[in-house]
Amino acid sequence: MSTVYTRPLARLVEQFQRLPGIGPKTAQRLALHVIKRPESEVKALAQALLDAKQQVGLCSICFHLSADPICDICRTPSRDESLICVVADSRDVIAIEKTREYRGKYHVLGGLISPMDGITPDQLQIQPLIHRASQATVQEVILAINPSVEGETTTLYLAHLLNPFVNVTRIAFGLPMGGDLEYADEVTLARALEGRQRVQ
Amino acid sequence: MSTVYTRPLARLVEQFQRLPGIGPKTAQRLALHVIKRPESEVKALAQALLDAKQQVGLCSICFHLSADPICDICRTPSRDESLICVVADSRDVIAIEKTREYRGKYHVLGGLISPMDGITPDQLQIQPLIHRASQATVQEVILAINPSVEGETTTLYLAHLLNPFVNVTRIAFGLPMGGDLEYADEVTLARALEGRQRVQ
């Protein structure tokens, strides 16, 4: 590699390759693109990287990514305080926010219980969740956690802990919209049947 | 967007999206990844961007990307000075270098003649090429230019200018290795027939 690229270019290609989903070909394309852009654009990208890393921390209430001590969602008075949606990761908050359907608050666990990976409940933001859920204003906690082995474990664990304080629900699993019964896998179909609802 | 991401994160997502082939989903994935990496790694990426932009220029002989006034390839004494391979872009040099088959020198035009896009021969590094090709040490100029409309125009233009000084050849076009006659397009097949060679 070092003979193919001039040194600073080789370093940039290598840095791009460390990013997820960026292989050698894409890293090369990105590096050659960057070199041809005006210096101001490259500086803007470099600065955005540093700023994001240095300024973005976690909300002290819900642990969502935030540049302020308390995130925009927790600070918005119009959001329903009686509802807390529990997710594994900040990217799940972003995904749900993009639906524009949910008007409650969130709680980001920061991962899922996974004894195999050495992630135990005390490494997740579970104590602060119990503290929040036990407050009188909270009526319902929605568990919006992936239906993986770790997700199921975490969901059951949380349901057990939270049920004494609050109504605990979980998001529905079933056939995706636009999906086809014929091509759905058995597990999805079984969950869809299990989660059937009365048609009024 | 601005309500979904905290400000510095939104700016980083936006900056990533300016890169070629990076859509909103990938930009988000990259930005969320960056935020979770140690600060030293993020600084290394930011610095690599700035260094590559500030330190990489063009070789004064062959116009390949180089951090030094004369690139590694032009400086290597073991490379065959009698052979110049002409390409449109530095990425073509990188592609040919990766084959490890070529031991001559290069000349990067910096584009292709394209009257439609307002690119005329005087905007490309053609004068320096003629100067190099007219020197006694140079025996052969290989044109390694894409078989597009602009590429054909540039190839014919260069062949016309260079033929008085030097042997001019061009790379072969034909069926790709592992390709299938049955599925080759007609133009490729016609070029493959036209470029047939004697089997010894």
mmCIF file of C-alpha atoms in Angstrom:
data_model
loop_
_atom_site.group_PDB
_atom_site.id
_atom_site.type_symbol
_atom_site.label_atom_id
_atom_site.label_comp_id
_atom_site.label_asym_id
_atom_site.label_seq_id
_atom_site.Cartn_x
_atom_site.Cartn_y
_atom_site.Cartn_z
ATOM 1 C CA MET A 1 0.000 0.000 0.000
ATOM 2 C CA SER A 2 2.667 2.468 1.069
ATOM 3 C CA THR A 3 4.193 2.469 -2.402
ATOM 4 C CA VAL A 4 0.827 2.913 -4.114
ATOM 5 C CA TYR A 5 -0.266 5.973 -2.127
ATOM 6 C CA THR A 6 1.817 8.942 -1.057
ATOM 7 C CA ARG A 7 2.181 8.863 2.760
ATOM 8 C CA PRO A 8 -0.529 11.353 3.936
ATOM 9 C CA LEU A 9 -2.969 9.814 1.448
ATOM 10 C CA ALA A 10 -2.175 6.300 2.729
ATOM 11 C CA ARG A 11 -2.881 7.467 6.270
ATOM 12 C CA LEU A 12 -6.208 8.973 5.274
ATOM 13 C CA VAL A 13 -7.240 5.800 3.406
ATOM 14 C CA GLU A 14 -6.291 3.790 6.494
ATOM 15 C CA GLN A 15 -8.308 6.111 8.756
ATOM 16 C CA PHE A 16 -11.376 5.887 6.539
ATOM 17 C CA GLN A 17 -11.073 2.098 6.535
ATOM 18 C CA ARG A 18 -11.470 2.044 10.308
ATOM 19 C CA LEU A 19 -15.022 3.331 9.939
ATOM 20 C CA PRO A 20 -17.768 0.686 9.903
ATOM 21 C CA GLY A 21 -18.810 -0.563 6.473
ATOM 22 C CA ILE A 22 -15.981 1.252 4.698
ATOM 23 C CA GLY A 23 -13.777 -1.190 2.759
ATOM 24 C CA PRO A 24 -10.501 -0.465 0.951
ATOM 25 C CA LYS A 25 -12.191 0.617 -2.317
ATOM 26 C CA THR A 26 -14.598 3.034 -0.629
ATOM 27 C CA ALA A 27 -11.820 4.363 1.619
ATOM 28 C CA GLN A 28 -9.729 5.119 -1.474
ATOM 29 C CA ARG A 29 -12.654 6.800 -3.235
ATOM 30 C CA LEU A 30 -13.379 8.959 -0.189
ATOM 31 C CA ALA A 31 -9.716 9.917 0.306
ATOM 32 C CA LEU A 32 -9.243 10.887 -3.355
ATOM 33 C CA HIS A 33 -12.485 12.866 -3.192
ATOM 34 C CA VAL A 34 -11.385 14.733 -0.064
ATOM 35 C CA ILE A 35 -8.044 15.709 -1.612
ATOM 36 C CA LYS A 36 -9.812 17.347 -4.537
ATOM 37 C CA ARG A 37 -12.226 19.409 -2.434
ATOM 38 C CA PRO A 38 -11.424 22.987 -1.357
ATOM 39 C CA GLU A 39 -9.499 23.232 1.905
ATOM 40 C CA SER A 40 -12.446 24.953 3.635
ATOM 41 C CA GLU A 41 -14.661 21.909 3.053
ATOM 42 C CA VAL A 42 -12.048 19.524 4.415
ATOM 43 C CA LYS A 43 -11.577 21.733 7.470
ATOM 44 C CA ALA A 44 -15.348 21.779 8.021
ATOM 45 C CA LEU A 45 -15.435 17.974 8.043
ATOM 46 C CA ALA A 46 -12.428 17.720 10.382
ATOM 47 C CA GLN A 47 -13.958 20.311 12.728
ATOM 48 C CA ALA A 48 -17.358 18.597 12.698
ATOM 49 C CA LEU A 49 -15.621 15.369 13.764
ATOM 50 C CA LEU A 50 -13.823 17.046 16.661
ATOM 51 C CA ASP A 51 -16.866 19.068 17.731
ATOM 52 C CA ALA A 52 -19.167 16.056 17.699
ATOM 53 C CA LYS A 53 -16.709 14.032 19.755
ATOM 54 C CA GLN A 54 -15.958 16.829 22.228
ATOM 55 C CA GLN A 55 -19.406 18.363 22.621
ATOM 56 C CA VAL A 56 -21.779 15.414 22.509
ATOM 57 C CA GLY A 57 -22.280 13.584 25.780
ATOM 58 C CA LEU A 58 -25.264 11.854 27.354
ATOM 59 C CA CYS A 59 -28.421 13.459 28.723
ATOM 60 C CA SER A 60 -28.351 13.186 32.512
ATOM 61 C CA ILE A 61 -32.017 12.163 32.586
ATOM 62 C CA CYS A 62 -32.545 9.750 29.669
ATOM 63 C CA PHE A 63 -28.923 9.029 28.543
ATOM 64 C CA HIS A 64 -29.680 9.947 24.930
ATOM 65 C CA LEU A 65 -26.832 11.644 23.045
ATOM 66 C CA SER A 66 -26.932 15.358 23.768
ATOM 67 C CA ALA A 67 -24.709 18.417 23.505
ATOM 68 C CA ASP A 68 -26.410 19.862 26.605
ATOM 69 C CA PRO A 69 -26.620 18.348 30.102
ATOM 70 C CA ILE A 70 -30.315 17.694 29.474
ATOM 71 C CA CYS A 71 -31.379 16.673 25.952
ATOM 72 C CA ASP A 72 -33.891 18.476 23.726
ATOM 73 C CA ILE A 73 -36.477 15.739 24.208
ATOM 74 C CA CYS A 74 -36.321 15.801 28.018
ATOM 75 C CA ARG A 75 -36.458 19.614 27.940
ATOM 76 C CA THR A 76 -39.515 19.861 25.676
ATOM 77 C CA PRO A 77 -42.476 20.578 27.986
ATOM 78 C CA SER A 78 -45.056 19.426 25.418
ATOM 79 C CA ARG A 79 -43.781 15.852 25.516
ATOM 80 C CA ASP A 80 -45.842 13.411 27.553
ATOM 81 C CA GLU A 81 -44.067 12.826 30.854
ATOM 82 C CA SER A 82 -46.302 9.895 31.754
ATOM 83 C CA LEU A 83 -44.753 7.730 29.018
ATOM 84 C CA ILE A 84 -41.180 6.423 28.891
ATOM 85 C CA CYS A 85 -39.969 4.451 25.890
ATOM 86 C CA VAL A 86 -36.978 2.270 26.800
ATOM 87 C CA VAL A 87 -34.443 1.545 24.028
ATOM 88 C CA ALA A 88 -31.012 -0.069 23.885
ATOM 89 C CA ASP A 89 -29.205 2.679 21.991
ATOM 90 C CA SER A 90 -29.448 6.331 20.947
ATOM 91 C CA ARG A 91 -29.879 5.233 17.333
ATOM 92 C CA ASP A 92 -33.203 3.652 18.357
ATOM 93 C CA VAL A 93 -34.348 7.039 19.711
ATOM 94 C CA ILE A 94 -33.442 8.587 16.354
ATOM 95 C CA ALA A 95 -35.334 5.840 14.483
ATOM 96 C CA ILE A 96 -38.472 6.313 16.608
ATOM 97 C CA GLU A 97 -38.257 10.137 16.429
ATOM 98 C CA LYS A 98 -38.219 9.876 12.628
ATOM 99 C CA THR A 99 -41.663 8.229 12.698
ATOM 100 C CA ARG A 100 -43.046 11.441 14.307
ATOM 101 C CA GLU A 101 -45.618 9.219 16.042
ATOM 102 C CA TYR A 102 -44.270 9.143 19.583
ATOM 103 C CA ARG A 103 -44.705 12.121 21.914
ATOM 104 C CA GLY A 104 -43.487 10.651 25.211
ATOM 105 C CA LYS A 105 -40.001 10.582 26.723
ATOM 106 C CA TYR A 106 -37.200 8.035 26.302
ATOM 107 C CA HIS A 107 -34.700 6.093 28.348
ATOM 108 C CA VAL A 108 -31.530 4.781 26.679
ATOM 109 C CA LEU A 109 -30.074 1.689 28.364
ATOM 110 C CA GLY A 110 -26.724 1.901 26.597
ATOM 111 C CA GLY A 111 -26.787 -1.746 25.531
ATOM 112 C CA LEU A 112 -28.503 -5.055 26.271
ATOM 113 C CA ILE A 113 -27.856 -7.663 28.942
ATOM 114 C CA SER A 114 -25.461 -10.164 27.399
ATOM 115 C CA PRO A 115 -23.601 -12.503 29.784
ATOM 116 C CA MET A 116 -21.722 -13.915 26.760
ATOM 117 C CA ASP A 117 -20.221 -10.480 26.070
ATOM 118 C CA GLY A 118 -19.797 -9.766 29.772
ATOM 119 C CA ILE A 119 -22.541 -7.114 29.821
ATOM 120 C CA THR A 120 -24.386 -7.368 33.113
ATOM 121 C CA PRO A 121 -27.401 -5.265 34.227
ATOM 122 C CA ASP A 122 -25.230 -2.991 36.393
ATOM 123 C CA GLN A 123 -23.375 -1.768 33.277
ATOM 124 C CA LEU A 124 -26.642 -0.484 31.794
ATOM 125 C CA GLN A 125 -28.729 2.544 32.864
ATOM 126 C CA ILE A 126 -31.257 0.350 34.649
ATOM 127 C CA GLN A 127 -31.110 1.887 38.155
ATOM 128 C CA PRO A 128 -31.898 5.396 36.817
ATOM 129 C CA LEU A 129 -34.780 3.872 34.820
ATOM 130 C CA ILE A 130 -36.289 2.293 37.916
ATOM 131 C CA HIS A 131 -35.901 5.598 39.739
ATOM 132 C CA ARG A 132 -37.702 7.450 36.928
ATOM 133 C CA ALA A 133 -40.405 4.790 36.500
ATOM 134 C CA SER A 134 -41.213 4.826 40.201
ATOM 135 C CA GLN A 135 -42.194 8.489 40.109
ATOM 136 C CA ALA A 136 -45.910 9.263 40.277
ATOM 137 C CA THR A 137 -46.021 11.110 36.943
ATOM 138 C CA VAL A 138 -45.051 7.992 34.967
ATOM 139 C CA GLN A 139 -47.985 5.826 33.863
ATOM 140 C CA GLU A 140 -46.472 3.480 31.300
ATOM 141 C CA VAL A 141 -43.064 2.197 30.270
ATOM 142 C CA ILE A 142 -42.855 0.919 26.677
ATOM 143 C CA LEU A 143 -40.017 -1.524 26.047
ATOM 144 C CA ALA A 144 -38.839 -1.000 22.454
ATOM 145 C CA ILE A 145 -36.052 -3.547 22.337
ATOM 146 C CA ASN A 146 -34.964 -5.759 19.428
ATOM 147 C CA PRO A 147 -36.351 -9.316 19.494
ATOM 148 C CA SER A 148 -32.873 -10.887 19.757
ATOM 149 C CA VAL A 149 -31.728 -13.284 22.500
ATOM 150 C CA GLU A 150 -30.143 -10.385 24.416
ATOM 151 C CA GLY A 151 -33.197 -8.215 23.722
ATOM 152 C CA GLU A 152 -35.615 -10.825 25.079
ATOM 153 C CA THR A 153 -33.455 -11.327 28.180
ATOM 154 C CA THR A 154 -33.333 -7.581 28.801
ATOM 155 C CA THR A 155 -37.060 -7.165 28.168
ATOM 156 C CA LEU A 156 -37.995 -9.916 30.651
ATOM 157 C CA TYR A 157 -35.526 -8.614 33.216
ATOM 158 C CA LEU A 158 -36.873 -5.068 32.966
ATOM 159 C CA ALA A 159 -40.515 -6.179 32.962
ATOM 160 C CA HIS A 160 -39.868 -8.075 36.183
ATOM 161 C CA LEU A 161 -38.232 -5.057 37.835
ATOM 162 C CA LEU A 162 -40.667 -2.420 36.583
ATOM 163 C CA ASN A 163 -44.009 -4.183 36.985
ATOM 164 C CA PRO A 164 -44.331 -3.273 40.705
ATOM 165 C CA PHE A 165 -44.172 0.454 39.845
ATOM 166 C CA VAL A 166 -45.810 1.022 36.501
ATOM 167 C CA ASN A 167 -47.630 -0.476 33.506
ATOM 168 C CA VAL A 168 -45.060 -2.180 31.307
ATOM 169 C CA THR A 169 -45.769 -2.756 27.602
ATOM 170 C CA ARG A 170 -43.616 -3.750 24.666
ATOM 171 C CA ILE A 171 -43.773 -2.860 20.994
ATOM 172 C CA ALA A 172 -45.574 -5.258 18.645
ATOM 173 C CA PHE A 173 -43.740 -7.795 16.520
ATOM 174 C CA GLY A 174 -45.329 -9.222 13.404
ATOM 175 C CA LEU A 175 -45.489 -8.989 9.645
ATOM 176 C CA PRO A 176 -43.775 -5.801 8.414
ATOM 177 C CA MET A 177 -45.965 -3.392 6.426
ATOM 178 C CA GLY A 178 -45.755 -4.309 2.761
ATOM 179 C CA GLY A 179 -44.595 -7.773 3.827
ATOM 180 C CA ASP A 180 -46.006 -10.964 2.369
ATOM 181 C CA LEU A 181 -47.415 -13.806 4.504
ATOM 182 C CA GLU A 182 -46.094 -16.340 2.036
ATOM 183 C CA TYR A 183 -42.504 -15.147 2.393
ATOM 184 C CA ALA A 184 -42.466 -14.314 6.113
ATOM 185 C CA ASP A 185 -40.194 -16.514 8.229
ATOM 186 C CA GLU A 186 -41.869 -18.852 10.713
ATOM 187 C CA VAL A 187 -40.757 -16.973 13.811
ATOM 188 C CA THR A 188 -42.168 -13.673 12.551
ATOM 189 C CA LEU A 189 -45.401 -15.372 11.531
ATOM 190 C CA ALA A 190 -45.680 -17.091 14.908
ATOM 191 C CA ARG A 191 -45.190 -13.717 16.638
ATOM 192 C CA ALA A 192 -47.758 -12.125 14.340
ATOM 193 C CA LEU A 193 -50.319 -14.808 15.246
ATOM 194 C CA GLU A 194 -49.482 -14.616 18.938
ATOM 195 C CA GLY A 195 -49.876 -10.835 18.896
ATOM 196 C CA ARG A 196 -53.213 -10.845 17.022
ATOM 197 C CA GLN A 197 -55.612 -8.093 18.001
ATOM 198 C CA ARG A 198 -59.388 -7.784 17.922
ATOM 199 C CA VAL A 199 -60.750 -6.023 14.841
ATOM 200 C CA GLN A 200 -63.516 -3.657 15.941
ATOM 201 C CA MET B 1 -33.356 16.592 11.185
ATOM 202 C CA SER B 2 -32.303 19.243 13.688
ATOM 203 C CA THR B 3 -34.789 17.988 16.265
ATOM 204 C CA VAL B 4 -33.737 14.358 15.819
ATOM 205 C CA TYR B 5 -29.990 14.928 16.316
ATOM 206 C CA THR B 6 -28.301 17.164 18.855
ATOM 207 C CA ARG B 7 -26.612 20.065 16.978
ATOM 208 C CA PRO B 8 -22.946 18.910 16.701
ATOM 209 C CA LEU B 9 -24.144 15.446 15.708
ATOM 210 C CA ALA B 10 -26.434 16.906 13.034
ATOM 211 C CA ARG B 11 -23.493 18.847 11.605
ATOM 212 C CA LEU B 12 -21.329 15.735 11.476
ATOM 213 C CA VAL B 13 -24.075 13.713 9.772
ATOM 214 C CA GLU B 14 -24.450 16.547 7.253
ATOM 215 C CA GLN B 15 -20.684 16.637 6.636
ATOM 216 C CA PHE B 16 -20.505 12.869 6.087
ATOM 217 C CA GLN B 17 -23.401 13.105 3.653
ATOM 218 C CA ARG B 18 -21.372 15.406 1.428
ATOM 219 C CA LEU B 19 -18.958 12.566 0.712
ATOM 220 C CA PRO B 20 -19.607 10.566 -2.469
ATOM 221 C CA GLY B 21 -21.734 7.449 -2.048
ATOM 222 C CA ILE B 22 -22.657 8.290 1.562
ATOM 223 C CA GLY B 23 -26.434 8.565 2.021
ATOM 224 C CA PRO B 24 -28.340 9.697 5.116
ATOM 225 C CA LYS B 25 -28.385 6.223 6.726
ATOM 226 C CA THR B 26 -24.673 5.622 6.267
ATOM 227 C CA ALA B 27 -23.869 9.169 7.410
ATOM 228 C CA GLN B 28 -25.842 8.562 10.607
ATOM 229 C CA ARG B 29 -24.137 5.213 11.208
ATOM 230 C CA LEU B 30 -20.697 6.782 10.716
ATOM 231 C CA ALA B 31 -21.467 9.766 12.968
ATOM 232 C CA LEU B 32 -22.815 7.576 15.787
ATOM 233 C CA HIS B 33 -19.774 5.335 15.431
ATOM 234 C CA VAL B 34 -17.372 8.273 15.622
ATOM 235 C CA ILE B 35 -18.988 9.631 18.782
ATOM 236 C CA LYS B 36 -18.421 6.321 20.561
ATOM 237 C CA ARG B 37 -14.734 6.012 19.649
ATOM 238 C CA PRO B 38 -11.984 7.320 21.951
ATOM 239 C CA GLU B 39 -11.088 10.974 21.386
ATOM 240 C CA SER B 40 -7.589 10.005 20.185
ATOM 241 C CA GLU B 41 -9.052 8.029 17.281
ATOM 242 C CA VAL B 42 -11.342 10.857 16.243
ATOM 243 C CA LYS B 43 -8.423 13.292 16.388
ATOM 244 C CA ALA B 44 -6.358 10.935 14.238
ATOM 245 C CA LEU B 45 -9.065 10.895 11.569
ATOM 246 C CA ALA B 46 -9.493 14.684 11.679
ATOM 247 C CA GLN B 47 -5.721 15.166 11.453
ATOM 248 C CA ALA B 48 -5.390 12.686 8.588
ATOM 249 C CA LEU B 49 -8.004 14.695 6.675
ATOM 250 C CA LEU B 50 -6.179 17.984 7.213
ATOM 251 C CA ASP B 51 -2.742 16.493 6.510
ATOM 252 C CA ALA B 52 -3.857 14.808 3.306
ATOM 253 C CA LYS B 53 -5.443 18.020 2.048
ATOM 254 C CA GLN B 54 -2.532 20.251 3.067
ATOM 255 C CA GLN B 55 0.407 18.010 2.199
ATOM 256 C CA VAL B 56 -0.662 16.199 -0.953
ATOM 257 C CA GLY B 57 -0.048 18.060 -4.198
ATOM 258 C CA LEU B 58 0.904 16.969 -7.701
ATOM 259 C CA CYS B 59 4.270 15.571 -8.821
ATOM 260 C CA SER B 60 5.974 18.202 -10.967
ATOM 261 C CA ILE B 61 7.013 15.574 -13.525
ATOM 262 C CA CYS B 62 4.055 13.190 -13.922
ATOM 263 C CA PHE B 63 1.252 15.093 -12.086
ATOM 264 C CA HIS B 64 0.394 12.090 -9.915
ATOM 265 C CA LEU B 65 -0.704 12.879 -6.341
ATOM 266 C CA SER B 66 2.381 13.296 -4.187
ATOM 267 C CA ALA B 67 3.387 14.743 -0.819
ATOM 268 C CA ASP B 68 6.813 15.598 -2.280
ATOM 269 C CA PRO B 69 7.613 17.833 -5.258
ATOM 270 C CA ILE B 70 8.579 14.684 -7.200
ATOM 271 C CA CYS B 71 6.553 11.518 -6.575
ATOM 272 C CA ASP B 72 7.894 8.154 -5.388
ATOM 273 C CA ILE B 73 7.410 6.584 -8.809
ATOM 274 C CA CYS B 74 9.330 9.299 -10.705
ATOM 275 C CA ARG B 75 12.093 9.146 -8.080
ATOM 276 C CA THR B 76 12.557 5.361 -8.204
ATOM 277 C CA PRO B 77 15.659 4.764 -10.370
ATOM 278 C CA SER B 78 14.749 1.130 -11.074
ATOM 279 C CA ARG B 79 11.625 2.121 -13.009
ATOM 280 C CA ASP B 80 11.900 2.016 -16.774
ATOM 281 C CA GLU B 81 12.346 5.579 -18.030
ATOM 282 C CA SER B 82 11.755 4.565 -21.626
ATOM 283 C CA LEU B 83 8.089 3.845 -20.977
ATOM 284 C CA ILE B 84 5.378 6.380 -20.069
ATOM 285 C CA CYS B 85 1.861 5.235 -19.297
ATOM 286 C CA VAL B 86 -0.666 8.048 -19.837
ATOM 287 C CA VAL B 87 -3.795 8.020 -17.661
ATOM 288 C CA ALA B 88 -6.659 10.420 -17.030
ATOM 289 C CA ASP B 89 -6.519 10.454 -13.241
ATOM 290 C CA SER B 90 -4.332 9.555 -10.256
ATOM 291 C CA ARG B 91 -6.757 6.784 -9.340
ATOM 292 C CA ASP B 92 -5.808 5.051 -12.601
ATOM 293 C CA VAL B 93 -2.141 5.121 -11.511
ATOM 294 C CA ILE B 94 -3.175 3.498 -8.243
ATOM 295 C CA ALA B 95 -5.197 0.834 -10.098
ATOM 296 C CA ILE B 96 -2.274 -0.009 -12.420
ATOM 297 C CA GLU B 97 0.245 0.005 -9.561
ATOM 298 C CA LYS B 98 -1.898 -2.534 -7.731
ATOM 299 C CA THR B 99 -1.413 -5.026 -10.601
ATOM 300 C CA ARG B 100 2.379 -4.919 -9.867
ATOM 301 C CA GLU B 101 2.885 -5.630 -13.582
ATOM 302 C CA TYR B 102 4.001 -2.231 -14.833
ATOM 303 C CA ARG B 103 7.548 -0.989 -14.180
ATOM 304 C CA GLY B 104 7.611 2.153 -16.329
ATOM 305 C CA LYS B 105 6.667 5.739 -15.463
ATOM 306 C CA TYR B 106 3.305 7.527 -15.643
ATOM 307 C CA HIS B 107 1.785 10.755 -16.838
ATOM 308 C CA VAL B 108 -1.514 11.935 -15.338
ATOM 309 C CA LEU B 109 -3.548 14.157 -17.670
ATOM 310 C CA GLY B 110 -5.907 15.410 -14.972
ATOM 311 C CA GLY B 111 -9.021 14.641 -17.005
ATOM 312 C CA LEU B 112 -10.184 13.901 -20.534
ATOM 313 C CA ILE B 113 -10.965 16.213 -23.436
ATOM 314 C CA SER B 114 -14.687 16.933 -23.234
ATOM 315 C CA PRO B 115 -16.013 19.909 -25.204
ATOM 316 C CA MET B 116 -19.473 19.217 -23.691
ATOM 317 C CA ASP B 117 -18.110 19.859 -20.200
ATOM 318 C CA GLY B 118 -15.884 22.700 -21.419
ATOM 319 C CA ILE B 119 -12.667 20.707 -20.933
ATOM 320 C CA THR B 120 -10.261 21.585 -23.726
ATOM 321 C CA PRO B 121 -6.754 20.144 -24.305
ATOM 322 C CA ASP B 122 -5.050 23.206 -22.787
ATOM 323 C CA GLN B 123 -6.663 22.427 -19.391
ATOM 324 C CA LEU B 124 -4.948 19.025 -19.305
ATOM 325 C CA GLN B 125 -1.252 18.224 -18.769
ATOM 326 C CA ILE B 126 -0.684 17.600 -22.487
ATOM 327 C CA GLN B 127 2.142 20.086 -23.153
ATOM 328 C CA PRO B 128 4.319 18.589 -20.393
ATOM 329 C CA LEU B 129 3.583 15.119 -21.824
ATOM 330 C CA ILE B 130 4.772 16.126 -25.285
ATOM 331 C CA HIS B 131 7.880 17.635 -23.734
ATOM 332 C CA ARG B 132 8.591 14.391 -21.842
ATOM 333 C CA ALA B 133 7.784 12.134 -24.816
ATOM 334 C CA SER B 134 10.089 14.069 -27.117
ATOM 335 C CA GLN B 135 13.142 13.283 -25.003
ATOM 336 C CA ALA B 136 15.540 10.667 -26.359
ATOM 337 C CA THR B 137 15.185 8.322 -23.373
ATOM 338 C CA VAL B 138 11.499 7.696 -24.038
ATOM 339 C CA GLN B 139 10.772 4.814 -26.424
ATOM 340 C CA GLU B 140 7.056 4.180 -25.968
ATOM 341 C CA VAL B 141 3.980 5.969 -24.697
ATOM 342 C CA ILE B 142 1.125 3.669 -23.602
ATOM 343 C CA LEU B 143 -2.289 5.311 -23.586
ATOM 344 C CA ALA B 144 -4.325 3.728 -20.767
ATOM 345 C CA ILE B 145 -7.523 5.712 -21.137
ATOM 346 C CA ASN B 146 -11.127 4.521 -20.637
ATOM 347 C CA PRO B 147 -12.967 3.563 -23.850
ATOM 348 C CA SER B 148 -15.614 6.296 -23.385
ATOM 349 C CA VAL B 149 -16.446 9.006 -25.930
ATOM 350 C CA GLU B 150 -14.153 11.473 -24.138
ATOM 351 C CA GLY B 151 -11.506 8.775 -23.748
ATOM 352 C CA GLU B 152 -11.518 7.936 -27.450
ATOM 353 C CA THR B 153 -11.306 11.620 -28.368
ATOM 354 C CA THR B 154 -8.368 12.129 -26.003
ATOM 355 C CA THR B 155 -6.628 8.952 -27.204
ATOM 356 C CA LEU B 156 -6.863 9.966 -30.874
ATOM 357 C CA TYR B 157 -5.794 13.532 -30.105
ATOM 358 C CA LEU B 158 -2.744 12.367 -28.143
ATOM 359 C CA ALA B 159 -1.806 9.697 -30.701
ATOM 360 C CA HIS B 160 -1.800 12.369 -33.393
ATOM 361 C CA LEU B 161 0.441 14.697 -31.350
ATOM 362 C CA LEU B 162 2.810 12.034 -30.027
ATOM 363 C CA ASN B 163 3.364 9.868 -33.116
ATOM 364 C CA PRO B 164 6.065 12.162 -34.568
ATOM 365 C CA PHE B 165 8.222 11.680 -31.442
ATOM 366 C CA VAL B 166 7.658 8.209 -30.095
ATOM 367 C CA ASN B 167 5.922 4.835 -30.470
ATOM 368 C CA VAL B 168 2.352 5.223 -29.283
ATOM 369 C CA THR B 169 0.372 2.183 -28.089
ATOM 370 C CA ARG B 170 -2.852 1.748 -26.206
ATOM 371 C CA ILE B 171 -4.056 -0.871 -23.733
ATOM 372 C CA ALA B 172 -6.125 -3.772 -25.083
ATOM 373 C CA PHE B 173 -9.905 -3.848 -24.892
ATOM 374 C CA GLY B 174 -11.785 -7.129 -25.033
ATOM 375 C CA LEU B 175 -13.472 -9.806 -23.017
ATOM 376 C CA PRO B 176 -12.654 -9.421 -19.293
ATOM 377 C CA MET B 177 -10.917 -12.386 -17.621
ATOM 378 C CA GLY B 178 -13.578 -14.729 -16.279
ATOM 379 C CA GLY B 179 -16.031 -13.115 -18.692
ATOM 380 C CA ASP B 180 -18.396 -15.110 -20.871
ATOM 381 C CA LEU B 181 -18.624 -14.689 -24.668
ATOM 382 C CA GLU B 182 -22.355 -15.380 -24.519
ATOM 383 C CA TYR B 183 -23.027 -12.504 -22.131
ATOM 384 C CA ALA B 184 -20.510 -9.960 -23.451
ATOM 385 C CA ASP B 185 -22.052 -6.837 -24.993
ATOM 386 C CA GLU B 186 -21.610 -6.384 -28.725
ATOM 387 C CA VAL B 187 -19.209 -3.457 -28.486
ATOM 388 C CA THR B 188 -16.854 -5.367 -26.189
ATOM 389 C CA LEU B 189 -17.052 -8.418 -28.427
ATOM 390 C CA ALA B 190 -16.375 -6.336 -31.536
ATOM 391 C CA ARG B 191 -13.335 -4.796 -29.801
ATOM 392 C CA ALA B 192 -12.161 -8.261 -28.746
ATOM 393 C CA LEU B 193 -12.379 -9.502 -32.346
ATOM 394 C CA GLU B 194 -10.725 -6.389 -33.735
ATOM 395 C CA GLY B 195 -7.875 -6.728 -31.229
ATOM 396 C CA ARG B 196 -7.253 -10.439 -31.889
ATOM 397 C CA GLN B 197 -3.660 -11.581 -31.636
ATOM 398 C CA ARG B 198 -1.677 -14.399 -33.196
ATOM 399 C CA VAL B 199 -1.387 -17.523 -31.021
ATOM 400 C CA GLN B 200 2.183 -18.803 -31.254
#
